[in-house]
């Protein structure tokens, strides 16, 4: 009866069209992009900040678990239910209808509402010759700005560090079970929640209402922090308490309405260098030298192993072509269409599982060769590949240094425009390619163990060597990542019949021995156990344990019992 009352109230707030209770229609909201699924009483899609606030109030009154979700592009199941062992019903609030990005302080800062995406922000700032914190990576699949902040997402850009801000507008549930609206945006918007949320939504404020010096809009210390190549700790990782601040790193333990972030000037001149080597020592020394000795830090430095190169070349081919021909802004719509096709074909017993992936993979056979000859020749010649992007005076520094690198074990070339685009697109097709491989080869694949790790800054032996007992249980090992930050994504495709959770635990034990931290940038989700400091941060933010319950393998019970 109480459930029916809540559904009726939610219908009244957002309209029946935007309250989804049919399990078949809510599946894409209840299932993670890669991992995790569970039941939910309803999925609610508010259109305004005020509707979002009223939905939160109704959910708190009904004593249900709240999972606030944006684009649901995370790789660890961090914005969906996981299992069915919760002690209260779950309501998922999807915020993607709450769009809006507001430029302030001459576009040197932005205020991003709950459903704004990285791709939208990138396009908006281009006219002002500026860039957001992250410009590649998750933006390819429609990731939200606030999702990046809440998950301390790192991204590929060497100088900027994890997404971080001290300025946010959010709802928090206190120990007495009362919902409070907290405005730390540094913008005078009124007194009551209704005034604050409406004025922000409609941008009813003046430049004089925007305070300066009220908090940091990015991690100002990271560009120096990453240069400390002899330190025995990672450059960035999810459990680092130095980057936990209200919404930053909250992992959905708050209802975040908006964040205020810094923007960055575009580089007027850039160059991309494609480096190949058969020596892990060469890349280790290259990284140390560039970070410690170069006057100008790289823009990015993306690593890809030959095996990951091969999987992406075959199973990421269609993704590559879609982005190249239509741009990243088309991908969210295509992903929605793909999910809809799978929902429909699931109902037909004669159709195979993962129909859309299998159909797209078949069609990709007919797509012309998409990688330039230069990249494919380096694939044949070298095991390890690094895509180094430099800007300004750093271009000459890189050319001078890389000329000394060339020998029978290593080489490089400076990319033209086509090669630059192809190298970057190919690197970011790897993650989705692993998922495609699993979908196409369901009879051979048990699961993907997807690890997101950060190595110590002084670690010279960065390339993983697994014991044969583990290698025998794997079909493929895919290594790729943000090399300058020593952040690696390591996907292990597990052979049918082996317990992937046991394999994951063994992998994590080996990483502990190496002094690595995990996860590095994708949030703990439901895959990783939250470290004590991170768990304490969650408990402080959400003392009743009502928001995104169970995150980091924590308690699913009220009041953390």
Coordinates of C-alpha atoms in Angstrom, one line a residue:
X1 CA 0.0 0.0 0.0
X2 CA 2.9 2.4 0.9
X3 CA 4.5 1.6 -2.4
X4 CA 1.4 2.5 -4.3
X5 CA 1.2 5.8 -2.4
X6 CA 4.8 6.6 -3.3
X7 CA 4.2 5.8 -7.0
X8 CA 1.1 8.0 -7.0
X9 CA 3.1 10.9 -5.4
X10 CA 5.9 10.5 -7.9
X11 CA 3.4 10.5 -10.8
X12 CA 2.0 13.7 -9.5
X13 CA 5.5 15.3 -9.3
X14 CA 7.0 14.4 -12.7
X15 CA 4.1 12.9 -14.7
X16 CA 3.2 9.3 -15.3
X17 CA 5.3 9.1 -18.4
X18 CA 8.4 9.7 -16.4
X19 CA 7.8 7.1 -13.7
X20 CA 8.9 3.6 -15.0
X21 CA 7.6 0.6 -13.0
X22 CA 7.6 -2.0 -15.8
X23 CA 10.8 -4.1 -15.2
X24 CA 11.3 -4.7 -18.9
X25 CA 11.3 -1.0 -19.6
X26 CA 13.5 -0.1 -16.6
X27 CA 16.2 -2.7 -17.3
X28 CA 18.7 -0.3 -18.9
X29 CA 18.5 1.9 -15.8
X30 CA 18.8 -1.0 -13.4
X31 CA 21.8 -2.6 -15.1
X32 CA 25.3 -1.2 -15.2
X33 CA 27.2 -0.6 -18.5
X34 CA 29.5 -3.5 -17.7
X35 CA 28.5 -4.9 -14.3
X36 CA 25.7 -5.1 -11.8
X37 CA 21.9 -5.3 -11.8
X38 CA 19.0 -5.5 -9.4
X39 CA 15.4 -4.7 -8.9
X40 CA 13.9 -1.3 -8.3
X41 CA 10.4 -0.2 -7.3
X42 CA 10.6 2.6 -9.9
X43 CA 12.8 4.7 -12.1
X44 CA 11.9 8.4 -11.9
X45 CA 13.1 11.0 -14.5
X46 CA 12.6 14.6 -13.2
X47 CA 12.9 17.5 -15.6
X48 CA 13.9 20.3 -13.3
X49 CA 15.9 20.7 -10.1
X50 CA 12.8 21.5 -8.2
X51 CA 11.2 18.2 -9.4
X52 CA 14.3 16.4 -8.3
X53 CA 14.1 17.9 -4.8
X54 CA 10.4 17.0 -4.5
X55 CA 11.2 13.4 -5.7
X56 CA 13.9 13.2 -3.0
X57 CA 11.5 14.4 -0.3
X58 CA 8.9 11.9 -1.3
X59 CA 11.4 9.1 -1.2
X60 CA 12.8 10.1 2.2
X61 CA 9.3 10.3 3.5
X62 CA 8.5 6.7 2.2
X63 CA 11.9 5.4 3.7
X64 CA 13.1 3.9 0.4
X65 CA 16.7 3.6 -0.8
X66 CA 17.6 6.3 -3.3
X67 CA 20.0 5.8 -6.2
X68 CA 20.7 9.0 -8.1
X69 CA 21.9 8.2 -11.6
X70 CA 22.9 10.2 -14.6
X71 CA 24.3 8.7 -17.8
X72 CA 25.0 5.3 -16.2
X73 CA 28.3 4.9 -18.1
X74 CA 30.3 3.7 -15.1
X75 CA 32.3 0.5 -15.4
X76 CA 31.9 -0.8 -11.8
X77 CA 28.1 -0.8 -11.4
X78 CA 28.3 2.3 -9.2
X79 CA 24.9 3.8 -10.2
X80 CA 22.6 0.8 -10.2
X81 CA 21.4 -1.7 -7.7
X82 CA 23.4 -4.9 -7.2
X83 CA 21.5 -8.0 -6.2
X84 CA 18.3 -8.2 -4.3
X85 CA 19.4 -8.3 -0.6
X86 CA 18.5 -4.8 0.3
X87 CA 16.3 -4.1 3.4
X88 CA 14.1 -1.4 1.7
X89 CA 12.7 -0.8 -1.8
X90 CA 14.9 1.1 -4.2
X91 CA 13.9 4.1 -6.3
X92 CA 16.3 5.1 -9.1
X93 CA 16.3 8.8 -9.9
X94 CA 17.7 9.4 -13.4
X95 CA 18.7 13.0 -13.8
X96 CA 19.5 13.2 -17.6
X97 CA 16.4 15.4 -18.3
X98 CA 17.8 18.1 -16.1
X99 CA 20.1 19.7 -18.7
X100 CA 21.8 23.1 -18.5
X101 CA 25.3 24.5 -18.4
X102 CA 25.8 28.1 -17.3
X103 CA 29.0 30.0 -18.2
X104 CA 30.2 32.4 -15.5
X105 CA 33.3 34.6 -14.9
X106 CA 33.9 35.0 -18.7
X107 CA 33.6 31.3 -19.3
X108 CA 36.6 30.6 -17.0
X109 CA 34.1 28.7 -14.8
X110 CA 30.9 26.8 -15.5
X111 CA 27.9 25.7 -13.4
X112 CA 26.7 22.3 -14.6
X113 CA 23.3 21.0 -13.7
X114 CA 22.6 17.4 -12.9
X115 CA 22.1 16.0 -16.4
X116 CA 24.7 18.0 -18.3
X117 CA 27.3 15.9 -20.2
X118 CA 31.0 16.2 -20.8
X119 CA 30.3 16.3 -24.5
X120 CA 27.9 19.2 -24.3
X121 CA 30.3 21.1 -22.1
X122 CA 33.2 20.5 -24.6
X123 CA 31.1 21.8 -27.5
X124 CA 29.9 24.8 -25.5
X125 CA 33.4 25.9 -24.5
X126 CA 34.9 25.6 -28.0
X127 CA 33.5 29.0 -29.1
X128 CA 35.4 30.5 -26.1
X129 CA 38.6 28.7 -26.9
X130 CA 38.4 26.8 -23.7
X131 CA 38.1 23.2 -22.5
X132 CA 36.5 21.3 -19.7
X133 CA 38.4 19.1 -17.2
X134 CA 38.0 16.0 -19.4
X135 CA 37.7 16.0 -23.2
X136 CA 38.2 12.3 -24.2
X137 CA 37.4 8.9 -22.7
X138 CA 34.0 8.6 -21.1
X139 CA 32.8 11.7 -23.0
X140 CA 32.6 9.3 -26.0
X141 CA 29.6 7.5 -24.5
X142 CA 27.7 10.5 -23.0
X143 CA 29.1 10.6 -19.4
X144 CA 27.7 13.3 -17.2
X145 CA 29.8 16.1 -15.7
X146 CA 28.5 15.5 -12.2
X147 CA 29.1 11.7 -12.5
X148 CA 32.7 12.5 -13.1
X149 CA 32.9 14.7 -10.0
X150 CA 31.1 12.3 -7.7
X151 CA 33.4 9.5 -8.8
X152 CA 36.7 11.4 -8.8
X153 CA 37.0 10.3 -12.4
X154 CA 40.6 10.9 -13.6
X155 CA 40.6 11.0 -17.4
X156 CA 43.5 11.2 -19.7
X157 CA 44.7 14.8 -19.3
X158 CA 48.0 14.8 -17.4
X159 CA 48.0 18.3 -16.0
X160 CA 44.5 18.3 -14.5
X161 CA 44.1 15.3 -12.2
X162 CA 40.9 13.8 -11.0
X163 CA 37.6 15.7 -11.4
X164 CA 37.3 17.8 -8.3
X165 CA 35.4 20.8 -6.9
X166 CA 34.7 22.4 -3.6
X167 CA 31.6 24.2 -5.0
X168 CA 28.4 22.3 -5.2
X169 CA 24.7 22.4 -4.5
X170 CA 23.4 19.2 -3.0
X171 CA 20.8 17.5 -0.8
X172 CA 22.0 15.6 2.3
X173 CA 20.1 13.4 4.7
X174 CA 21.2 14.1 8.3
X175 CA 21.3 11.7 11.3
X176 CA 17.7 12.6 12.2
X177 CA 16.5 11.6 8.8
X178 CA 15.8 15.2 7.6
X179 CA 16.6 16.2 4.1
X180 CA 18.7 19.4 3.9
X181 CA 19.6 21.5 0.8
X182 CA 23.1 22.8 1.1
X183 CA 24.3 25.6 -1.2
X184 CA 28.1 25.8 -1.6
X185 CA 28.1 27.0 -5.2
X186 CA 29.2 30.5 -4.1
X187 CA 26.2 32.0 -5.8
X188 CA 23.5 33.9 -4.0
X189 CA 20.2 32.3 -5.1
X190 CA 17.7 32.9 -2.2
X191 CA 16.8 31.3 1.1
X192 CA 14.4 28.5 0.6
X193 CA 15.0 25.3 -1.4
X194 CA 12.3 26.3 -3.8
X195 CA 13.9 29.7 -4.4
X196 CA 17.4 28.4 -4.7
X197 CA 16.6 25.6 -7.2
X198 CA 14.2 27.7 -9.3
X199 CA 16.6 30.7 -9.5
X200 CA 19.5 28.4 -10.5
X201 CA 17.5 26.5 -13.1
X202 CA 16.3 29.7 -14.7
X203 CA 19.7 31.5 -14.2
X204 CA 18.0 34.2 -12.2
X205 CA 21.2 35.7 -10.7
X206 CA 23.5 38.5 -11.6
X207 CA 27.3 38.6 -11.9
X208 CA 27.4 40.4 -8.6
X209 CA 25.8 37.4 -7.0
X210 CA 28.7 35.1 -8.0
X211 CA 31.4 35.0 -5.3
X212 CA 35.1 34.7 -6.1
X213 CA 37.6 32.7 -4.0
X214 CA 34.9 30.6 -2.3
X215 CA 36.5 27.3 -3.2
X216 CA 38.6 25.4 -5.7
X217 CA 37.1 24.3 -9.0
X218 CA 39.9 21.8 -9.8
X219 CA 42.9 20.1 -8.2
X220 CA 45.5 22.9 -8.4
X221 CA 48.3 20.7 -7.0
X222 CA 48.1 17.8 -9.4
X223 CA 50.5 19.2 -12.0
X224 CA 53.3 19.3 -9.4
X225 CA 52.2 16.2 -7.6
X226 CA 52.5 14.0 -10.7
X227 CA 56.1 15.2 -11.3
X228 CA 57.2 13.6 -8.0
X229 CA 58.4 10.4 -9.7
X230 CA 60.4 9.1 -6.7
X231 CA 57.4 9.0 -4.4
X232 CA 56.3 5.6 -3.1
X233 CA 52.5 6.3 -3.6
X234 CA 50.3 6.5 -6.7
X235 CA 49.6 9.9 -8.3
X236 CA 45.8 9.5 -8.0
X237 CA 43.4 6.9 -6.8
X238 CA 39.8 6.8 -5.7
X239 CA 40.4 6.4 -1.9
X240 CA 42.7 9.4 -1.6
X241 CA 41.2 11.5 1.2
X242 CA 42.9 14.6 -0.3
X243 CA 40.3 14.6 -3.1
X244 CA 37.2 13.9 -1.0
X245 CA 35.1 17.1 -0.4
X246 CA 31.3 17.1 -0.3
X247 CA 30.1 16.1 -3.8
X248 CA 33.7 15.3 -4.9
X249 CA 34.1 11.6 -4.5
X250 CA 30.7 11.2 -2.8
X251 CA 29.7 8.2 -5.1
X252 CA 26.0 9.1 -4.9
X253 CA 25.9 9.5 -1.2
X254 CA 24.4 12.9 -1.8
X255 CA 21.8 14.2 -4.2
X256 CA 23.9 16.5 -6.3
X257 CA 22.0 19.2 -8.2
X258 CA 24.8 21.3 -9.6
X259 CA 28.6 21.7 -9.5
X260 CA 30.8 24.7 -10.3
X261 CA 34.0 23.9 -12.1
X262 CA 37.0 25.6 -13.7
X263 CA 37.6 25.6 -17.4
X264 CA 41.0 25.6 -19.2
X265 CA 42.5 27.5 -22.2
X266 CA 42.8 25.5 -25.4
X267 CA 46.3 24.8 -26.6
X268 CA 46.9 26.8 -29.8
X269 CA 49.4 24.3 -31.1
X270 CA 49.6 20.6 -30.5
X271 CA 51.4 17.5 -31.9
X272 CA 50.9 13.8 -31.4
X273 CA 53.8 11.4 -31.3
X274 CA 53.3 7.7 -31.8
X275 CA 55.9 5.7 -29.9
X276 CA 56.6 2.0 -30.3
X277 CA 58.9 -0.2 -28.3
X278 CA 59.6 -3.8 -27.3
X279 CA 61.2 -2.7 -24.0
X280 CA 59.2 -1.9 -20.9
X281 CA 62.3 -0.2 -19.5
X282 CA 62.3 2.3 -22.4
X283 CA 58.8 3.5 -21.5
X284 CA 59.5 3.6 -17.8
X285 CA 62.6 5.8 -18.4
X286 CA 60.7 7.9 -20.9
X287 CA 58.0 8.6 -18.4
X288 CA 60.4 9.5 -15.6
X289 CA 62.4 11.8 -17.8
X290 CA 59.4 13.7 -19.3
X291 CA 57.7 14.2 -15.9
X292 CA 60.9 15.2 -14.0
X293 CA 62.9 17.0 -16.7
X294 CA 60.6 18.5 -19.3
X295 CA 59.7 22.2 -18.7
X296 CA 56.2 21.5 -20.2
X297 CA 54.1 18.6 -19.1
X298 CA 52.4 16.5 -21.8
X299 CA 48.7 17.0 -22.5
X300 CA 48.2 13.2 -22.5
X301 CA 50.1 10.0 -22.7
X302 CA 48.0 7.0 -23.6
X303 CA 49.4 3.4 -23.5
X304 CA 48.1 0.4 -25.4
X305 CA 49.5 -3.1 -25.5
X306 CA 49.6 -5.0 -28.8
X307 CA 46.9 -7.5 -27.6
X308 CA 44.6 -4.6 -26.7
X309 CA 45.4 -3.1 -30.1
X310 CA 44.3 -6.3 -31.9
X311 CA 41.0 -6.7 -29.9
X312 CA 40.1 -3.0 -30.5
X313 CA 41.0 -3.3 -34.2
X314 CA 38.5 -6.1 -34.7
X315 CA 35.8 -5.6 -32.0
X316 CA 35.9 -1.8 -31.8
X317 CA 35.8 -1.1 -35.5
X318 CA 32.2 0.1 -35.7
X319 CA 32.5 2.3 -32.7
X320 CA 35.6 3.9 -34.3
X321 CA 33.7 4.6 -37.5
X322 CA 30.6 6.0 -35.8
X323 CA 32.7 8.5 -33.8
X324 CA 34.8 9.4 -36.8
X325 CA 31.8 9.9 -39.1
X326 CA 29.1 11.3 -36.7
X327 CA 30.9 12.6 -33.6
X328 CA 30.7 11.6 -30.0
X329 CA 27.4 13.5 -29.5
X330 CA 25.6 10.9 -31.5
X331 CA 26.7 8.0 -29.3
X332 CA 24.2 8.3 -26.4
X333 CA 21.3 8.2 -28.9
X334 CA 22.8 5.1 -30.6
X335 CA 23.4 3.4 -27.3
X336 CA 19.7 4.0 -26.4
X337 CA 18.6 2.5 -29.7
X338 CA 20.9 -0.5 -29.2
X339 CA 19.5 -1.1 -25.7
X340 CA 15.9 -0.9 -27.1
X341 CA 16.7 -3.5 -29.8
X342 CA 18.1 -5.8 -27.2
X343 CA 15.0 -5.4 -25.0
X344 CA 12.7 -6.3 -27.9
X345 CA 14.7 -9.2 -29.2
X346 CA 15.0 -10.7 -25.7
X347 CA 11.3 -11.4 -25.8
X348 CA 11.7 -13.6 -28.8
X349 CA 13.0 -17.1 -27.9
X350 CA 14.5 -17.7 -31.3
X351 CA 16.7 -14.6 -31.2
X352 CA 20.3 -15.0 -29.7
X353 CA 21.4 -13.1 -26.6
X354 CA 23.2 -9.9 -27.2
X355 CA 21.6 -9.7 -30.6
X356 CA 22.7 -6.1 -31.3
X357 CA 26.3 -6.7 -30.6
X358 CA 26.4 -9.8 -32.8
X359 CA 24.6 -8.0 -35.6
X360 CA 26.9 -5.0 -35.4
X361 CA 30.0 -7.2 -35.3
X362 CA 28.8 -9.1 -38.4
X363 CA 28.2 -5.7 -40.2
X364 CA 31.7 -4.5 -39.2
X365 CA 33.2 -7.1 -41.5
X366 CA 32.1 -5.0 -44.4
X367 CA 33.6 -1.7 -43.1
X368 CA 36.8 -0.8 -44.9
X369 CA 40.1 -0.8 -43.1
X370 CA 39.9 2.0 -40.6
X371 CA 43.5 2.2 -39.2
X372 CA 46.3 3.9 -41.1
X373 CA 49.2 1.8 -42.4
X374 CA 51.6 3.6 -40.1
X375 CA 49.7 2.3 -37.0
X376 CA 49.4 -1.2 -38.3
X377 CA 53.1 -1.3 -39.2
X378 CA 54.0 -0.3 -35.6
X379 CA 51.6 -3.0 -34.3
X380 CA 53.6 -5.6 -36.2
X381 CA 56.9 -4.2 -35.1
X382 CA 56.3 -3.3 -31.5
X383 CA 54.6 -4.8 -28.5
X384 CA 54.1 -1.6 -26.5
X385 CA 52.6 1.6 -27.9
X386 CA 52.4 5.1 -26.4
X387 CA 50.4 8.0 -27.9
X388 CA 52.1 11.2 -26.6
X389 CA 50.3 14.5 -27.1
X390 CA 52.3 17.7 -26.4
X391 CA 51.4 21.4 -26.7
X392 CA 53.3 24.7 -27.2
X393 CA 57.0 24.6 -26.3
X394 CA 56.6 21.0 -25.2
X395 CA 56.5 19.9 -28.9
X396 CA 60.1 20.8 -29.5
X397 CA 61.1 19.2 -26.2
X398 CA 59.5 16.0 -27.2
X399 CA 61.0 16.0 -30.7
X400 CA 64.6 16.5 -29.3
X401 CA 64.1 13.7 -26.7
X402 CA 62.4 11.2 -28.9
X403 CA 65.1 11.5 -31.6
X404 CA 67.5 10.0 -29.1
X405 CA 65.1 7.1 -28.5
X406 CA 65.3 5.5 -31.9
X407 CA 67.1 2.2 -32.0
X408 CA 66.4 -1.4 -33.0
X409 CA 64.1 -1.8 -30.0
X410 CA 62.1 1.5 -30.3
X411 CA 60.9 4.1 -32.7
X412 CA 58.5 6.9 -33.1
X413 CA 56.8 9.1 -35.7
X414 CA 55.0 12.4 -35.6
X415 CA 51.3 11.9 -36.5
X416 CA 49.5 13.8 -39.2
X417 CA 45.9 14.9 -38.6
X418 CA 44.4 11.6 -39.8
X419 CA 46.9 9.5 -37.8
X420 CA 46.3 11.6 -34.6
X421 CA 42.6 11.1 -34.8
X422 CA 42.9 7.4 -35.6
X423 CA 45.4 6.7 -32.7
X424 CA 43.1 8.4 -30.1
X425 CA 39.9 6.8 -31.4
X426 CA 41.6 3.4 -31.4
X427 CA 42.8 3.8 -27.9
X428 CA 39.3 4.6 -26.6
X429 CA 37.7 1.8 -28.5
X430 CA 39.5 -0.8 -26.4
X431 CA 37.1 -0.8 -23.4
X432 CA 33.9 -1.2 -25.4
X433 CA 35.7 -3.8 -27.6
X434 CA 36.2 -6.1 -24.6
X435 CA 32.5 -5.9 -23.9
X436 CA 31.8 -6.7 -27.6
X437 CA 34.1 -9.7 -27.5
X438 CA 32.3 -11.1 -24.4
X439 CA 28.9 -10.6 -26.2
X440 CA 30.0 -12.3 -29.4
X441 CA 31.8 -15.2 -27.7
X442 CA 29.4 -16.1 -24.9
X443 CA 30.1 -19.8 -25.3
X444 CA 33.8 -19.4 -24.6
X445 CA 33.8 -16.4 -22.1
X446 CA 32.8 -16.7 -18.5
X447 CA 33.2 -13.0 -17.7
X448 CA 35.4 -10.0 -17.9
X449 CA 37.5 -9.1 -14.8
X450 CA 38.0 -5.4 -15.4
X451 CA 40.5 -3.8 -13.0
X452 CA 41.3 -0.1 -12.7
X453 CA 44.6 0.4 -10.9
X454 CA 47.2 3.0 -10.0
X455 CA 50.8 2.1 -9.6
X456 CA 53.3 3.8 -7.3
X457 CA 55.0 6.8 -8.9
X458 CA 58.4 5.3 -8.4
X459 CA 57.6 1.9 -9.8
X460 CA 60.0 1.0 -12.6
X461 CA 58.6 -2.5 -13.1
X462 CA 55.2 -1.4 -14.3
X463 CA 54.3 -4.2 -16.7
X464 CA 52.4 -7.0 -15.1
X465 CA 53.7 -10.6 -15.2
X466 CA 51.0 -13.1 -14.1
X467 CA 51.8 -16.6 -12.8
X468 CA 51.1 -19.4 -15.3
X469 CA 48.3 -20.7 -13.1
X470 CA 46.3 -17.5 -13.8
X471 CA 47.3 -17.2 -17.4
X472 CA 45.9 -20.6 -18.1
X473 CA 42.4 -19.4 -17.0
X474 CA 42.4 -16.4 -19.4
X475 CA 41.6 -16.0 -23.1
X476 CA 43.0 -12.5 -23.4
X477 CA 44.7 -9.9 -21.2
X478 CA 44.1 -6.3 -22.4
X479 CA 46.4 -3.6 -20.9
X480 CA 45.8 0.1 -21.7
X481 CA 45.7 3.3 -19.7
X482 CA 47.0 6.8 -18.8
X483 CA 50.7 6.1 -18.7
X484 CA 52.0 9.3 -17.3
X485 CA 49.7 9.1 -14.4
X486 CA 50.5 5.3 -14.0
X487 CA 46.8 4.5 -14.2
X488 CA 46.1 1.3 -16.0
X489 CA 42.9 -0.4 -17.1
X490 CA 43.5 -4.2 -17.2
X491 CA 40.7 -6.3 -18.7
X492 CA 41.0 -10.1 -18.3
X493 CA 38.7 -12.2 -20.5
X494 CA 38.1 -15.3 -18.4
X495 CA 37.7 -18.8 -20.0
X496 CA 34.3 -20.5 -19.6
X497 CA 34.1 -22.6 -16.5
X498 CA 36.4 -20.6 -14.2
X499 CA 35.2 -18.6 -11.2
X500 CA 35.9 -15.0 -12.2
X501 CA 35.4 -13.7 -8.7
X502 CA 38.1 -16.0 -7.4
X503 CA 40.4 -14.9 -10.2
X504 CA 39.6 -11.2 -9.4
X505 CA 40.6 -11.8 -5.7
X506 CA 43.8 -13.4 -6.8
X507 CA 44.6 -10.4 -9.1
X508 CA 43.9 -8.0 -6.2
X509 CA 46.2 -9.9 -3.9
X510 CA 49.0 -9.6 -6.4
X511 CA 48.3 -5.9 -6.8
X512 CA 48.5 -5.5 -3.0
X513 CA 51.9 -7.1 -3.1
X514 CA 53.0 -4.5 -5.7
X515 CA 51.8 -1.5 -3.6
X516 CA 49.1 -0.6 -6.1
X517 CA 45.9 1.2 -5.3
X518 CA 42.5 0.3 -6.8
X519 CA 40.3 1.5 -8.2
X520 CA 42.2 4.4 -9.7
X521 CA 39.5 6.5 -11.3
X522 CA 36.2 4.6 -11.8
X523 CA 34.8 4.6 -8.3
X524 CA 34.5 1.4 -6.1
X525 CA 31.0 0.7 -7.4
X526 CA 30.0 -2.8 -6.3
X527 CA 33.2 -4.4 -7.6
X528 CA 35.7 -3.1 -5.1
X529 CA 35.7 -2.9 -1.3
X530 CA 35.9 0.6 0.0
X531 CA 39.0 1.3 2.0
X532 CA 38.4 2.4 5.7
X533 CA 39.0 6.1 5.0
X534 CA 36.6 6.0 2.0
X535 CA 34.0 4.1 4.0
X536 CA 34.2 6.7 6.8
X537 CA 33.7 9.5 4.2
X538 CA 30.5 7.8 3.0
X539 CA 29.2 7.3 6.5
X540 CA 29.8 11.0 7.3
X541 CA 27.9 12.1 4.1
X542 CA 25.0 9.6 4.6
X543 CA 24.6 8.7 8.3
X544 CA 21.3 6.8 7.7
X545 CA 22.7 4.8 4.8
X546 CA 19.9 5.7 2.4
X547 CA 21.7 6.9 -0.7
X548 CA 23.4 4.5 -3.1
X549 CA 23.3 1.8 -0.4
X550 CA 25.9 -1.0 -0.6
X551 CA 28.5 1.0 -2.6
X552 CA 32.0 -0.3 -2.0
X553 CA 30.7 -3.6 -0.7
X554 CA 29.5 -1.8 2.5
X555 CA 26.4 -2.6 4.5
X556 CA 23.0 -2.6 2.7
X557 CA 21.1 -2.0 6.0
X558 CA 19.8 1.2 7.4
X559 CA 22.1 3.1 9.7
X560 CA 25.0 0.9 8.4
X561 CA 24.0 -2.1 10.6

